[in-house]
XYZ file of C-alpha atoms in Angstrom:
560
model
C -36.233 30.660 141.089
C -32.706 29.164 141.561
C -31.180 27.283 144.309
C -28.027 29.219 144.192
C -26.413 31.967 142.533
C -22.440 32.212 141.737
C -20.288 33.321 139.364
C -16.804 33.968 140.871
C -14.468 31.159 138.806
C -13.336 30.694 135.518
C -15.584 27.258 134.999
C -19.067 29.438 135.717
C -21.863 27.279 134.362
C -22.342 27.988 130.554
C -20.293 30.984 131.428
C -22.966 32.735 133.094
C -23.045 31.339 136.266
C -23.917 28.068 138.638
C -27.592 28.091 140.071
C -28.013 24.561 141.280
C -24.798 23.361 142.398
C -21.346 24.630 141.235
C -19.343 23.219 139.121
C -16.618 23.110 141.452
C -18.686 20.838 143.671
C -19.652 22.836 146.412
C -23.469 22.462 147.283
C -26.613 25.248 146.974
C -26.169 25.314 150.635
C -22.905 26.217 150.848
C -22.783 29.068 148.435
C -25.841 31.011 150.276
C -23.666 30.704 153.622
C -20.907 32.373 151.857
C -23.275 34.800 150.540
C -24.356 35.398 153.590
C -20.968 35.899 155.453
C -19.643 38.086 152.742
C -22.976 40.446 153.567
C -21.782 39.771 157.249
C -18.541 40.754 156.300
C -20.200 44.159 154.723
C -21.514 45.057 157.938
C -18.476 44.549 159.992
C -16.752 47.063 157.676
C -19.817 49.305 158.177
C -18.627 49.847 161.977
C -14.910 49.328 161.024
C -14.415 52.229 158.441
C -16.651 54.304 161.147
C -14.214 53.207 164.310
C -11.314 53.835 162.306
C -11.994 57.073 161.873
C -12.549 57.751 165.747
C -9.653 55.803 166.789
C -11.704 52.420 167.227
C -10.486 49.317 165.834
C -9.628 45.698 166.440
C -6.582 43.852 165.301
C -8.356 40.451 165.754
C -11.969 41.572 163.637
C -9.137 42.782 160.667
C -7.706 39.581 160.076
C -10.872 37.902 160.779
C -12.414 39.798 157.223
C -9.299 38.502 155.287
C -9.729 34.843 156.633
C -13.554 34.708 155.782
C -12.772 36.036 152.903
C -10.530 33.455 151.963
C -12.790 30.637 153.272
C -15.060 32.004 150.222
C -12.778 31.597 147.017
C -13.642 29.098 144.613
C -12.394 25.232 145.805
C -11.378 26.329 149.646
C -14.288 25.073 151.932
C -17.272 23.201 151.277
C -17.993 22.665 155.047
C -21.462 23.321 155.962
C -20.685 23.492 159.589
C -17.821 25.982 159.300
C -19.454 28.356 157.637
C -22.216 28.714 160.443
C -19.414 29.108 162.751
C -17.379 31.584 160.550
C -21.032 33.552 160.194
C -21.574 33.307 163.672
C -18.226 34.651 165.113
C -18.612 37.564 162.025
C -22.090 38.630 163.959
C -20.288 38.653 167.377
C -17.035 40.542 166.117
C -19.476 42.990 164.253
C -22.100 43.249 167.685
C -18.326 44.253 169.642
C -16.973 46.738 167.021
C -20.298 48.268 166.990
C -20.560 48.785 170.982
C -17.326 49.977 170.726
C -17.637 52.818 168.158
C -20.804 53.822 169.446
C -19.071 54.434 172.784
C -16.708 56.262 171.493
C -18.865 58.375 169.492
C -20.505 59.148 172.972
C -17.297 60.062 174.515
C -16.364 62.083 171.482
C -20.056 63.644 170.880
C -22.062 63.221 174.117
C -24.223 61.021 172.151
C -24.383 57.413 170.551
C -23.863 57.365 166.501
C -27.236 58.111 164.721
C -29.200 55.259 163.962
C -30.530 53.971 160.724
C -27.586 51.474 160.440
C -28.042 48.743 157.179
C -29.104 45.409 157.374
C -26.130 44.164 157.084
C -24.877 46.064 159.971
C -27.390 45.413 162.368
C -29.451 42.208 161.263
C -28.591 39.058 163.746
C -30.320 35.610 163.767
C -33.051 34.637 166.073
C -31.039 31.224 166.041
C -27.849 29.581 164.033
C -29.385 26.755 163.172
C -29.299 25.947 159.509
C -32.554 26.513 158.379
C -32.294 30.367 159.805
C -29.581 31.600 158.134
C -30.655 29.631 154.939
C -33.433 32.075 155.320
C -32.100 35.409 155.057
C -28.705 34.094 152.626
C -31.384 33.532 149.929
C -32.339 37.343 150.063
C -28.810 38.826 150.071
C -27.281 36.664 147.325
C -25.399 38.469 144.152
C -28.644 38.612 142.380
C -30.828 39.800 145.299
C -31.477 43.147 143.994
C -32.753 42.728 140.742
C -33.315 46.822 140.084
C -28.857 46.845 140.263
C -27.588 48.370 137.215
C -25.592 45.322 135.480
C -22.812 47.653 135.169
C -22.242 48.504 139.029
C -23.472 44.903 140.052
C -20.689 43.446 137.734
C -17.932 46.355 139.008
C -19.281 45.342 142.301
C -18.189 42.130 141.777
C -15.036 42.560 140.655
C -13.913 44.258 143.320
C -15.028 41.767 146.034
C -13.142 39.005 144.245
C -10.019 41.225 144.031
C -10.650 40.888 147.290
C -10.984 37.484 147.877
C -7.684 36.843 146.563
C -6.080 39.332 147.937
C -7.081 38.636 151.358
C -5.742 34.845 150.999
C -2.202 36.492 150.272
C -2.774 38.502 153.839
C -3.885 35.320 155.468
C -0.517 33.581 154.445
C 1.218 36.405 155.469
C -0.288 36.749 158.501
C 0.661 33.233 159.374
C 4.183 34.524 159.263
C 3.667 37.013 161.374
C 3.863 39.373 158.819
C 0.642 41.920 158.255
C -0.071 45.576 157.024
C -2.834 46.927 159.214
C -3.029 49.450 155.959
C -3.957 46.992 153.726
C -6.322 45.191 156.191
C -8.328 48.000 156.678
C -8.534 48.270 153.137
C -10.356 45.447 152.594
C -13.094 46.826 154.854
C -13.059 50.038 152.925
C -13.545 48.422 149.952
C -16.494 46.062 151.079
C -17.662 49.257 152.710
C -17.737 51.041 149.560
C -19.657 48.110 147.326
C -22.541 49.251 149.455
C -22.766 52.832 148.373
C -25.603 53.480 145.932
C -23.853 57.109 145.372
C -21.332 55.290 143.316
C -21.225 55.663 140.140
C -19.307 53.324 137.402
C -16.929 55.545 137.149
C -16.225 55.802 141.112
C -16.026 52.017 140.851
C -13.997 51.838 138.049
C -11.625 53.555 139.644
C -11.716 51.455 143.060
C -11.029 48.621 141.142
C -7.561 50.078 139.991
C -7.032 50.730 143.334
C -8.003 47.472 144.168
C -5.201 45.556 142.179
C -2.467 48.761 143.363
C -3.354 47.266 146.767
C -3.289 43.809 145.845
C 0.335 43.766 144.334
C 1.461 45.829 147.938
C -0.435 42.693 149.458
C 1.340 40.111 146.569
C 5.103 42.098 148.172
C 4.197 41.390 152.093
C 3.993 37.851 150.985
C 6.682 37.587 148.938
C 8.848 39.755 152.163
C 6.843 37.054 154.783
C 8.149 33.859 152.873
C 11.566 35.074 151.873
C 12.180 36.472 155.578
C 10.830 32.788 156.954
C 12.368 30.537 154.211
C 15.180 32.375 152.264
C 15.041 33.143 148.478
C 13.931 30.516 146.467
C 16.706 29.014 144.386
C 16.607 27.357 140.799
C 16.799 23.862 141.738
C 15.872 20.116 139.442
C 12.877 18.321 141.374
C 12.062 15.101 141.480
C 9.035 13.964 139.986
C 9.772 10.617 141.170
C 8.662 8.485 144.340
C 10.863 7.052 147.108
C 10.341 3.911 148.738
C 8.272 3.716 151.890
C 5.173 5.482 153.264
C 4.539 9.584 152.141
C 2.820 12.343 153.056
C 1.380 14.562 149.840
C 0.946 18.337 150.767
C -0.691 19.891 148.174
C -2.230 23.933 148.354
C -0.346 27.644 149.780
C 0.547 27.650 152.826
C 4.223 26.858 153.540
C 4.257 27.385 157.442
C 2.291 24.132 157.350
C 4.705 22.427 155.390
C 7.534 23.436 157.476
C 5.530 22.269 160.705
C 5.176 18.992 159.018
C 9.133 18.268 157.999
C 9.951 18.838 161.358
C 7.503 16.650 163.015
C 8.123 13.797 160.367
C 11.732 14.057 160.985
C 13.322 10.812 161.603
C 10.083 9.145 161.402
C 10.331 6.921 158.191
C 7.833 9.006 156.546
C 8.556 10.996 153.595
C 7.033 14.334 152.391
C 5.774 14.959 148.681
C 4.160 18.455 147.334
C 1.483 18.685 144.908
C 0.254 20.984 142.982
C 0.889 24.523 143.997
C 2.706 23.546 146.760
C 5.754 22.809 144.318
C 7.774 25.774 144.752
C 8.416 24.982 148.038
C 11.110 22.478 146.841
C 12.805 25.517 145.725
C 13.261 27.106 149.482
C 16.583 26.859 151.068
C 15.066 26.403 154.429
C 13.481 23.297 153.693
C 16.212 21.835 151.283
C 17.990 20.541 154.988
C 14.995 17.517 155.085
C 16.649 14.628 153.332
C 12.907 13.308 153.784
C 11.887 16.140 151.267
C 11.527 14.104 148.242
C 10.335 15.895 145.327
C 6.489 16.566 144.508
C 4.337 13.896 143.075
C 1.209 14.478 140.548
C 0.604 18.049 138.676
C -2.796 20.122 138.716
C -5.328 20.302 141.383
C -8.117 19.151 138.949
C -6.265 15.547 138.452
C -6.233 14.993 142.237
C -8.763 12.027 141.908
C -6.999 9.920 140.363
C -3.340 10.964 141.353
C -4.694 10.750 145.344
C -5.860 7.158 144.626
C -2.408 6.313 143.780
C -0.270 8.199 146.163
C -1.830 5.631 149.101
C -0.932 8.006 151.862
C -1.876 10.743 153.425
C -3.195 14.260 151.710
C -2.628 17.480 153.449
C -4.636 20.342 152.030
C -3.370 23.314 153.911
C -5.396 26.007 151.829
C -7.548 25.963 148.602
C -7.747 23.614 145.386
C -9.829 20.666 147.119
C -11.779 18.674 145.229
C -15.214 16.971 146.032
C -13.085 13.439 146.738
C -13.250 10.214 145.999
C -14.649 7.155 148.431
C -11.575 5.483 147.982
C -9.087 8.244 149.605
C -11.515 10.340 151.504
C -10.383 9.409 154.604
C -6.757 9.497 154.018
C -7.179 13.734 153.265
C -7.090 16.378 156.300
C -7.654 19.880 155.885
C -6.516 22.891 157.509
C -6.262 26.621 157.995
C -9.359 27.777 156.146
C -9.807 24.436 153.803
C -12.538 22.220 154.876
C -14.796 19.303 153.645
C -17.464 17.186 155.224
C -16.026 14.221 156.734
C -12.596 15.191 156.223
C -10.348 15.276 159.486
C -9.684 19.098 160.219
C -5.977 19.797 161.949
C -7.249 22.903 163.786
C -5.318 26.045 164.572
C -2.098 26.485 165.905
C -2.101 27.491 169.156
C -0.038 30.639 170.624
C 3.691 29.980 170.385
C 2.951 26.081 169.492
C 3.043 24.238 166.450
C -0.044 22.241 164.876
C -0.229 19.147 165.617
C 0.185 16.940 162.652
C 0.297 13.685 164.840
C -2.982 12.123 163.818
C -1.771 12.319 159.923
C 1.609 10.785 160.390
C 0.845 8.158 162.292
C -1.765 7.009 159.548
C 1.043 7.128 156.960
C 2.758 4.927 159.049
C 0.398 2.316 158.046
C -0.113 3.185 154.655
C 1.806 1.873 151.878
C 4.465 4.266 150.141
C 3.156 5.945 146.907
C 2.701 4.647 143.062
C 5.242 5.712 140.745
C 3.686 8.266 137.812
C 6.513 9.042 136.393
C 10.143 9.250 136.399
C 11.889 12.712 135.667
C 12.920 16.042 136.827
C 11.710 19.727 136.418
C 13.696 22.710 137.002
C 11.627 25.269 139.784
C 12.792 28.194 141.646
C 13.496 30.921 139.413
C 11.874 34.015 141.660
C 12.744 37.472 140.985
C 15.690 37.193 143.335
C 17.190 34.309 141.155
C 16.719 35.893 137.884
C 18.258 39.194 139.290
C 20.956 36.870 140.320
C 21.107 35.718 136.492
C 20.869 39.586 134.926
C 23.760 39.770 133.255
C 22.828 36.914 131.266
C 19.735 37.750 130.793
C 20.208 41.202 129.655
C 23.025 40.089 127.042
C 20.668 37.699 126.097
C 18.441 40.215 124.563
C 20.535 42.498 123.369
C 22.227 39.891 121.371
C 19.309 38.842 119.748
C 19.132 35.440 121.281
C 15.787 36.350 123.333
C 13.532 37.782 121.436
C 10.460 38.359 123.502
C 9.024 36.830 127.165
C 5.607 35.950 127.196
C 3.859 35.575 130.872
C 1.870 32.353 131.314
C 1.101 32.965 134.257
C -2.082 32.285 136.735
C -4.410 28.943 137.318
C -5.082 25.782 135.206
C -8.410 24.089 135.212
C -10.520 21.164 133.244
C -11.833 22.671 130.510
C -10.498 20.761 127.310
C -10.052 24.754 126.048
C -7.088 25.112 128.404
C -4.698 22.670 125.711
C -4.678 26.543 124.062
C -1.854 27.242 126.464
C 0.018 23.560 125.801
C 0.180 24.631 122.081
C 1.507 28.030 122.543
C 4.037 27.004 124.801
C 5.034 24.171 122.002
C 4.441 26.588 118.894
C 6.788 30.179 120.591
C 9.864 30.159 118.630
C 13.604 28.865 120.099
C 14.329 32.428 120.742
C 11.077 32.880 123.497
C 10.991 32.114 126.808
C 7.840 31.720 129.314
C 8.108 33.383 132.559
C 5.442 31.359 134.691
C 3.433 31.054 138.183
C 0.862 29.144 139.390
C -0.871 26.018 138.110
C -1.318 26.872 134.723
C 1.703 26.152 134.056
C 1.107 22.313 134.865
C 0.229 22.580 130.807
C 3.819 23.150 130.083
C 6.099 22.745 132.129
C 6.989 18.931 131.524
C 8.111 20.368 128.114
C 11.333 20.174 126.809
C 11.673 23.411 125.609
C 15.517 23.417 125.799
C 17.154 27.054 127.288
C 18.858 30.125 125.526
C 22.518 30.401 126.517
C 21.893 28.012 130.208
C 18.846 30.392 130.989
C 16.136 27.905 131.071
C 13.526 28.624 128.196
C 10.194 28.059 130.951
C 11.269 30.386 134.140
C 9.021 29.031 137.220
C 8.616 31.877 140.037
C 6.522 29.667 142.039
C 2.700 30.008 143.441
C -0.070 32.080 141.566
C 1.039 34.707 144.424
C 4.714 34.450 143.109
C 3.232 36.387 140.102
C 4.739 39.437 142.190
C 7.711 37.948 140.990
C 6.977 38.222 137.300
C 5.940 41.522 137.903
C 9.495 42.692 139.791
C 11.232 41.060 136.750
C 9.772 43.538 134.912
C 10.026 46.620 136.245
C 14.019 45.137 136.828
C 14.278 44.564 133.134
C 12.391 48.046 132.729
C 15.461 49.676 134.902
C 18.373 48.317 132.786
C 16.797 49.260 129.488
C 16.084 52.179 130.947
C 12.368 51.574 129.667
C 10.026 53.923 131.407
C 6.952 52.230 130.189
C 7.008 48.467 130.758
C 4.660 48.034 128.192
C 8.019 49.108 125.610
C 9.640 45.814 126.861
C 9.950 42.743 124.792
C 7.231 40.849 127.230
C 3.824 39.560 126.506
C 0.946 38.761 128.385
C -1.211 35.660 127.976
C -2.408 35.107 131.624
C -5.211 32.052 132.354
C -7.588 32.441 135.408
C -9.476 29.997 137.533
C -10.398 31.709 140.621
C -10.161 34.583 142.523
C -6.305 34.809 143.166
C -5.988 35.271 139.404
C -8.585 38.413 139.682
C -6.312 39.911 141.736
C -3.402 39.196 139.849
C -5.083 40.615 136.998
C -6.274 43.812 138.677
C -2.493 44.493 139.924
C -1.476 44.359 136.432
C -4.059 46.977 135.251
C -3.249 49.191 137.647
C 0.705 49.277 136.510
C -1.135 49.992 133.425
C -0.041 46.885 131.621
C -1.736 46.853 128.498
C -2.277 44.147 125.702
C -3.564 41.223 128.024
C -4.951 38.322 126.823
C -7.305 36.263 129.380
C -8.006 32.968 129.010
C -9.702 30.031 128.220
C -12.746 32.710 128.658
C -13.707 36.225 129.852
C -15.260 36.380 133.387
C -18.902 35.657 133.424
C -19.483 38.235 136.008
C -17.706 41.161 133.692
C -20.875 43.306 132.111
C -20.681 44.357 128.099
C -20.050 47.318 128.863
C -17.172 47.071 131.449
C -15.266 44.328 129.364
C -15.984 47.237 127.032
C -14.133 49.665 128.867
C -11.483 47.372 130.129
C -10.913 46.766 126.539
C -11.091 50.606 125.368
C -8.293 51.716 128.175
C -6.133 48.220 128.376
C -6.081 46.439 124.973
C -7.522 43.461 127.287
C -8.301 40.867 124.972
C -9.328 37.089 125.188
C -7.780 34.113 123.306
C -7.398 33.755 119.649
C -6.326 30.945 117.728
C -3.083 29.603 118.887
C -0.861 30.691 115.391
C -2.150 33.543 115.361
C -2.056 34.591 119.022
C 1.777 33.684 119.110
C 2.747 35.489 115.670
C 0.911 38.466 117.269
C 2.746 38.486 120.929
C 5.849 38.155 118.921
C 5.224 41.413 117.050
C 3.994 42.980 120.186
C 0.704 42.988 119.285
């Protein structure tokens, strides 16, 4: 018997998967409730795919899946209490949807939908206290059917956590104001369809292409949401450097919250740092109007402990990448959106056609003292497809002359594992005539290199957030247009992508389905991929995992 059961990140106990507590910190507890609101989350696609196709849906129960969703990737929420709510507003958006297709069956039909509905459709609580849904999470857990062929269970798999990452894109999206009811309704499909014994490996293989076809449509809508809100970003030097007097560190996605927060800090004495993968937003033209916008302070999420402890303020986690914290900081870091932790101060919801109120975490940087200084330097951010496009000509002559040679992606996540140096040493050992195109994280290995540039283009090209990996992608296909290159796997760019959580999945999965071929994932293959369908992700893409770091590099610059 285990306590727990989860596989879904890159750090996967032994590689196989955490059954006591996860390595990421969040407790037995919490993983059932997720299991159990993904299975929620099941059943409220059971009635939504159903109402869809009579005319029944509900705008508020689709982004409702992509939010719970998101509360479920790997470092988001470890919040007991939130998930009971979460699970408990699923059953009562399900219990609705439900009435309201079966009513519309009977106007349609002159009878109610047959019965014999799923558990997952129909099963509610007797109560919400904890020990209840406890219960029934430890029977619907990943590993609850132990007759599942490993092959589907693993495909399975896969395609939830394409999901997962895909539907924390929509959530940011949505916070703009910007959604595709399409893509939303996808999700539920999708879920829907992980339930359908008539599946075969094949059917699923094939959903999972669709999967990451969907997920770089969802990747666009954000990149359209924060370009629309915030202009394109533009290749700018940040400061990696503190300013006197008290701060405010934002760290995580979200860049509504961020903007919300310069305003209200305006002319307050307080200054604002990023962290993490909230770095690009130094590169957005909207925000570059904040004289208070200082730079961004610290690098990965995993060194948060002891770069929180010396930042003295304030810490504003405004989506995923929390850490179980330290003592000595805990209360000085505030979630929000769908980021929690236990005795953390949560800045709830914005309210229709209001702001959130960040009041309660500036005026405790008002009596904080200002940050400790880590170091004292500048890094060069921004450079999105937009601002490479802008930088073609260059670019393009660039290659053609000889003086670029190949572009290898680094893109994706960065995490602890001493393994991860692998991508450090590549980015030292490519030759002068390489240059790294790079998003997310990972490249927190590298990109405090001085890796000098090729004729002024910078040799380590930063498009932003793990979602900015659109980015590399529209570079591509650009590149692909003025070489007249119909298959982008003829251009001079390698692959060499490291993964974390489940953003990277879908990252990954968007890649495959351009048919991108010669990928190598690192520091490890996914736990939760079987033999046999890293066997046939191998057999059709050339997907491959790290080498040796010589050898890997001589290889990508042959092409191999």
């Amino acid at each position: 018997m285990t306590e727990m059961f989860c596989w879904q990140c890159q750090e996967a106990l032994r590689n196989t998967g955490c059954t006591t507590r996860g390595v990421c910190g969040k407790s037995a507890e919490v993983a059932n409730l997720q299991d159990l609101l993904v299975y929620l989350l099941k059943g409220i696609s059971f009635w939504g795919t159903r109402g869809r196709n009579m005319g029944v849906s509900d705008d508020a129960t689709d982004i409702f899946v992509a939010q719970a969703l998101f509360a479920t990737i790997t470092n988001a929420n470890f919040d007991e209490e939130r998930f009971v709510l979460l699970i408990k507003r699923a059953v009562e958006l399900r219990e609705a949807l439900k009435a309201a297709a079966q009513e519309k069956c009977k106007e349609l039909h002159g009878n109610p939908c047959p019965g014999g509905e799923p558990d997952w459709a129909g099963w509610k609580p007797v109560s919400y206290d904890l020990d209840t849904l406890l219960s029934k999470a430890e029977t619907v857990g990943v590993m609850a059917d132990e007759d599942l062929d490993p092959d589907l269970r693993s495909l399975r798999e896969l395609i939830i956590y394409g999901l997962k990452g895909m539907a924390a894109y929509l959530d940011h999206a949505h916070v703009l104001d910007v959604e595709d009811p399409e893509i939303l309704a996808f999700l539920q499909e999708m879920l829907e369809a992980t339930t359908n014994p008539k599946l075969t490996a094949e059917d699923l293989t094939g959903l999972v292409l669709k999967t990451g076809e969907m997920g770089l449509r969802a990747m666009a809508l954000l990149d359209q949401a924060n370009t629309g809100a915030y202009g394109n970003p533009e290749p700018t030097q940040v400061n990696l450097g503190v300013r006197p007097g008290p701060g405010i560190l934002v760290s995580g996605h979200d860049l509504r919250d961020i903007h919300e927060l310069l305003q209200q800090t305006e002319g307050t004495g307080v200054n604002v740092y990023t962290h993490g993968e909230m770095l690009p937003a130094n590169a957005y033209p909207a925000f570059k109007k904040y004289d208070h916008f200082v730079g961004n302070y610290g690098g990965s999420w995993w060194k948060q402990k002891v770069e929180f402890d010396s930042f003295n303020g304030p810490i504003l986690m405004t989506t995923n990448c929390i850490v179980l914290p330290r003592e000595s900081y805990q209360d000085r870091i505030f979630t929000t959106g769908m980021a929690g932790f236990p005795g953390c101060e949560h800045i709830p919801d914005r309210e229709p056609g209001k702001q959130k109120d960040f009041s309660s975490i500036i005026e405790l940087a008002k009596t904080l003292p200002g940050p400790e200084s880590l170091e004292e330097k500048t890094i060069t951010i921004g450079f999105a497809h937009q601002a490479v496009m802008n930088h073609a000509g260059a670019v393009i002559d660039a290659i053609k002359s000889g003086d670029i040679k190949r572009f290898v992606v680094m893109a994706g996540c960065d995490g602890r594992h001493r393994s991860r140096e692998y991508y450090t040493q590549v980015a030292e050992t490519l030759p002068e005539d390489a240059v790294i195109l790079t998003a997310g994280c990972a490249k927190y290995r590298y990109n405090k290199l001085e890796l000098g540039d090729i004729n002024g283009i910078p040799r380590i090209l930063d498009a932003g957030q793990c979602n900015d990996s659109y980015s590399l992608i529209r570079t591509a296909q650009a590149l692909a247009e003025a070489f007249e290159v119909e298959d982008v796997n003829d251009l001079p760019i390698s692959y060499d992508i490291a993964w974390y959580e489940q953003k990277a999945v879908i990252v990954l999965l968007a890649l495959l389905s351009l048919g991108i071929k010669k990928i190598r994932l690192g520091p490890s293959l996914p736990a939760f991929l079987s033999p046999n369908v890293t066997e046939v992700l191998v057999k059709n893409f050339d997907l491959m995992p790290n080498g040796e770091v010589e050898s890997d590099v001589a290889a990508m610059m042959a092409g191999a």
